[in-house]
Amino acid sequence: MELKEYWAIVRKRLWLILLLMVVCAVPTGIYSYTMTDQQYTASSKIIVNQNENQSLSLQNGRLDVAMINSDIQLIKTYKEIIMTPRIMNVVVEQYPQLQLTANELIHKIGVSSVNETQVMSIYAIDSSYSRAANIVNAVSTVFQNEIPKLMKIDNVSILNAADPEANIAPIPTNANMNILISLVLSFMIGLGIAFLLDYLDDAVRTEADIAEIIGFPAMAAIPRVNGRRKGKNKKDNTNNTSVRRGTDATLNA
């Protein structure tokens, strides 16, 4: 099938594709802008070092790079420990006012770290900023208290906690991206439906269709005559007949 034939199929059912795109994009936009809850994020920062009384790892008054690298490697372990029920169950037990289960906390909490640093960030996402701040502060405090029991080492300190009273803007929604994805998907679905309908349509409309079916080229074609043209031809024939009759009568006289 040539490119022109593909375009003819698309152009023939372009209205169906456009209608499907509108039908999908409009509800997606309404839902994304009006029905989705605004989400807020709050975070606290934790520093990992070998001595909680020191902001840097020192040995004989000099920076110990090997010790710092050891702390950086520990951060990978700590990131996994925070997201376990072992920590979250303690948070649920010590902070019942959060009214969350351990599984719900795990889904609200995230942990990130900056490469080649001893700092890790714990963040929480919730529909209320103050609640998100309380969640992240609770998790940070429990983690700091529980890590010496798990790792037999006390090297975690909270750099700064989240402020529940801060005026923070909500996380920007992905409404435009959702609409764009909806348009692309509906366009692809519309193309698929258009080609499927053309494949299922076995009506004969062109000379090429006839040649494909019978295996021989068409030798002649009968043009379609619309009703207006047919009526005009009939009227012209009637007038010509009347003129001929008048002429014959004159000749006979």
Coordinates of C-alpha atoms in Angstrom, one line a residue:
M1 CA 0.0 0.0 0.0
E2 CA 1.4 3.4 -1.0
L3 CA 1.7 6.4 1.1
K4 CA -1.1 8.1 -0.8
E5 CA -3.4 5.3 0.0
Y6 CA -2.5 5.5 3.7
W7 CA -3.3 9.2 3.7
A8 CA -6.6 8.6 1.9
I9 CA -7.6 6.2 4.6
V10 CA -6.7 8.7 7.3
R11 CA -8.4 11.6 5.5
K12 CA -11.5 9.6 5.0
R13 CA -12.0 9.0 8.7
L14 CA -10.2 12.1 10.1
W15 CA -13.3 13.3 11.8
L16 CA -13.4 10.0 13.8
I17 CA -9.8 10.5 14.9
L18 CA -10.3 14.1 15.9
L19 CA -13.5 13.2 17.8
L20 CA -11.8 10.5 19.7
M21 CA -8.9 12.9 20.7
V22 CA -11.4 15.5 22.0
V23 CA -13.4 12.9 23.9
C24 CA -10.3 11.6 25.6
A25 CA -8.5 14.9 26.2
V26 CA -11.3 16.9 27.7
P27 CA -12.1 14.5 30.6
T28 CA -8.4 14.1 31.2
G29 CA -7.9 17.8 31.5
I30 CA -11.0 18.3 33.8
Y31 CA -9.8 15.5 36.0
S32 CA -6.2 16.7 36.2
Y33 CA -7.1 20.3 36.9
T34 CA -10.1 20.0 39.2
M35 CA -10.4 16.6 40.7
T36 CA -6.8 15.7 41.7
D37 CA -5.7 16.6 45.3
Q38 CA -2.9 19.0 45.7
Q39 CA 0.2 17.4 47.1
Y40 CA 2.9 18.9 49.3
T41 CA 6.4 17.7 50.1
A42 CA 8.4 18.3 53.2
S43 CA 12.0 17.1 53.9
S44 CA 14.6 16.9 56.5
K45 CA 18.4 16.4 56.2
I46 CA 20.6 13.9 58.0
I47 CA 24.3 13.7 58.1
V48 CA 26.2 10.5 58.6
N49 CA 29.6 10.6 60.3
Q50 CA 31.6 8.4 62.6
N51 CA 31.2 10.8 65.6
E52 CA 28.0 12.5 66.2
N53 CA 29.8 15.3 68.0
Q54 CA 31.8 16.2 64.9
S55 CA 30.6 17.6 61.6
L56 CA 33.5 16.1 59.8
S57 CA 35.5 12.9 60.2
L58 CA 38.9 13.9 61.6
Q59 CA 42.0 11.9 62.4
N60 CA 45.0 13.6 64.0
G61 CA 43.5 16.9 63.1
R62 CA 43.4 16.0 59.4
L63 CA 40.5 15.0 57.2
D64 CA 40.2 11.2 56.9
V65 CA 39.0 10.5 53.3
A66 CA 38.7 6.7 53.9
M67 CA 36.4 7.3 56.8
I68 CA 34.3 9.7 54.8
N69 CA 34.0 7.1 52.0
S70 CA 32.9 4.6 54.5
D71 CA 30.2 6.9 55.7
I72 CA 29.1 7.4 52.1
Q73 CA 28.8 3.7 51.5
L74 CA 26.8 3.4 54.7
I75 CA 24.2 5.8 53.3
K76 CA 23.2 3.2 50.8
T77 CA 22.4 0.8 53.6
Y78 CA 20.6 3.5 55.6
K79 CA 18.4 4.3 52.7
E80 CA 17.1 0.8 52.6
I81 CA 16.8 0.5 56.4
I82 CA 14.5 3.6 56.6
M83 CA 12.0 2.1 54.1
T84 CA 11.5 -1.1 56.1
P85 CA 8.7 -2.0 58.5
R86 CA 11.3 -2.2 61.2
I87 CA 11.5 1.6 61.3
M88 CA 8.0 2.4 60.3
N89 CA 6.4 0.2 62.9
V90 CA 8.2 2.2 65.6
V91 CA 7.0 5.4 64.0
V92 CA 3.4 4.2 64.1
E93 CA 3.8 3.1 67.7
Q94 CA 5.5 6.3 68.9
Y95 CA 3.4 8.8 66.8
P96 CA -0.2 7.5 66.8
Q97 CA -1.4 11.0 66.0
L98 CA -0.2 10.5 62.4
Q99 CA -3.0 7.9 62.0
L100 CA -1.0 6.0 59.4
T101 CA 0.0 2.4 59.1
A102 CA 3.5 1.2 58.4
N103 CA 2.7 0.4 54.8
E104 CA 1.1 3.8 54.3
L105 CA 4.2 5.5 55.7
I106 CA 6.4 3.5 53.3
H107 CA 4.4 4.8 50.4
K108 CA 4.6 8.4 51.6
I109 CA 8.3 8.4 52.4
G110 CA 11.3 8.7 50.1
V111 CA 15.0 8.9 50.7
S112 CA 17.6 10.6 48.5
S113 CA 21.3 11.5 48.7
V114 CA 23.7 13.7 46.9
N115 CA 26.6 11.9 45.3
E116 CA 29.9 12.0 47.2
T117 CA 28.4 13.6 50.3
Q118 CA 27.6 12.4 53.8
V119 CA 24.2 14.1 53.7
M120 CA 20.9 12.3 53.0
S121 CA 17.5 13.7 52.7
I122 CA 14.2 12.2 53.9
Y123 CA 11.1 13.6 52.3
A124 CA 7.4 12.9 52.7
I125 CA 4.5 13.7 50.3
D126 CA 1.0 14.3 51.6
S127 CA -2.1 16.4 50.8
S128 CA -1.3 18.6 53.8
Y129 CA 2.1 20.2 54.2
S130 CA 2.0 20.3 58.0
R131 CA 1.2 16.6 58.1
A132 CA 4.0 15.8 55.6
A133 CA 6.4 17.8 57.9
N134 CA 5.3 15.9 61.0
I135 CA 5.7 12.6 59.1
V136 CA 9.2 13.3 57.9
N137 CA 10.3 14.6 61.3
A138 CA 8.9 11.6 63.1
V139 CA 10.7 9.2 60.7
S140 CA 14.0 11.1 61.0
T141 CA 13.8 11.0 64.8
V142 CA 13.0 7.4 65.0
F143 CA 15.7 6.5 62.5
Q144 CA 18.3 8.4 64.5
N145 CA 17.2 6.6 67.7
E146 CA 17.0 3.1 66.2
I147 CA 20.1 3.0 64.0
P148 CA 22.5 2.5 67.0
K149 CA 20.4 -0.6 68.0
L150 CA 20.6 -2.1 64.5
M151 CA 24.1 -1.2 63.4
K152 CA 25.8 -0.9 66.8
I153 CA 27.1 2.5 65.7
D154 CA 26.0 6.0 66.5
N155 CA 26.8 8.1 63.5
V156 CA 23.5 9.7 62.5
S157 CA 22.7 13.3 63.3
I158 CA 19.7 15.5 62.1
L159 CA 21.0 18.6 60.3
N160 CA 17.6 20.3 60.0
A161 CA 14.0 19.2 60.5
A162 CA 10.9 20.2 58.5
D163 CA 8.9 23.2 59.7
P164 CA 5.2 22.3 59.9
E165 CA 4.3 26.0 60.0
A166 CA 6.1 27.0 56.8
N167 CA 4.1 28.4 53.9
I168 CA 5.0 26.0 51.1
A169 CA 3.5 25.9 47.6
P170 CA 2.0 22.6 46.5
I171 CA 3.8 20.3 44.0
P172 CA 3.1 21.3 40.4
T173 CA 0.6 18.9 38.8
N174 CA 1.3 17.1 35.6
A175 CA -2.0 18.2 34.0
N176 CA -0.4 19.3 30.7
M177 CA 1.6 16.1 30.4
N178 CA -1.5 14.0 31.2
I179 CA -3.4 15.8 28.4
L180 CA -0.5 15.4 26.0
I181 CA -0.3 11.7 26.7
S182 CA -4.1 11.4 26.3
L183 CA -3.9 13.1 22.9
V184 CA -1.1 10.9 21.7
L185 CA -2.8 7.7 22.8
S186 CA -6.2 8.6 21.4
F187 CA -4.6 9.6 18.1
M188 CA -2.9 6.2 17.9
I189 CA -6.1 4.4 18.8
G190 CA -8.0 6.5 16.2
L191 CA -5.5 5.5 13.5
G192 CA -5.9 1.9 14.5
I193 CA -9.7 2.1 14.3
A194 CA -9.5 3.9 10.9
F195 CA -7.3 1.2 9.3
L196 CA -9.4 -1.5 10.9
L197 CA -12.6 -0.1 9.5
D198 CA -11.0 0.2 6.1
Y199 CA -9.7 -3.4 6.2
L200 CA -13.2 -4.7 7.1
D201 CA -14.9 -2.6 4.4
D202 CA -15.2 -4.9 1.3
A203 CA -17.3 -2.6 -0.8
V204 CA -16.2 -2.0 -4.4
R205 CA -15.9 1.7 -5.2
T206 CA -13.0 2.3 -7.6
E207 CA -11.6 0.8 -10.8
A208 CA -8.6 -0.4 -8.8
D209 CA -11.0 -2.4 -6.5
I210 CA -12.5 -4.1 -9.5
A211 CA -9.2 -4.9 -11.0
E212 CA -8.0 -6.4 -7.7
I213 CA -11.0 -8.6 -7.4
I214 CA -11.4 -10.0 -11.0
G215 CA -7.7 -9.9 -11.8
F216 CA -8.2 -7.8 -15.1
P217 CA -8.0 -4.1 -15.7
A218 CA -11.3 -2.2 -16.2
M219 CA -12.0 -1.5 -19.9
A220 CA -14.7 1.1 -19.5
A221 CA -16.4 3.2 -16.8
I222 CA -20.0 4.5 -16.6
P223 CA -20.0 8.0 -15.0
R224 CA -22.6 8.8 -12.4
V225 CA -25.3 11.2 -13.5
N226 CA -26.8 13.2 -10.6
G227 CA -30.5 14.0 -10.4
R228 CA -30.2 17.7 -11.4
R229 CA -28.3 16.8 -14.6
K230 CA -30.7 14.1 -15.4
G231 CA -33.7 16.4 -15.0
K232 CA -32.0 19.0 -17.2
N233 CA -31.3 16.5 -19.9
K234 CA -34.9 15.4 -19.8
K235 CA -36.1 18.9 -20.1
D236 CA -33.8 19.6 -23.0
N237 CA -35.1 16.5 -24.8
T238 CA -38.7 17.6 -24.2
N239 CA -37.9 21.1 -25.7
N240 CA -36.1 19.5 -28.7
T241 CA -39.1 17.2 -29.3
S242 CA -41.5 20.2 -29.2
V243 CA -39.4 22.2 -31.6
R244 CA -39.2 19.3 -34.1
R245 CA -43.0 18.8 -33.9
G246 CA -43.5 22.5 -34.6
T247 CA -41.2 22.4 -37.5
D248 CA -42.8 19.3 -39.0
A249 CA -46.3 21.0 -38.7
T250 CA -45.0 24.1 -40.5
L251 CA -43.5 22.0 -43.3
N252 CA -46.7 20.0 -43.7
A253 CA -48.8 23.2 -44.0

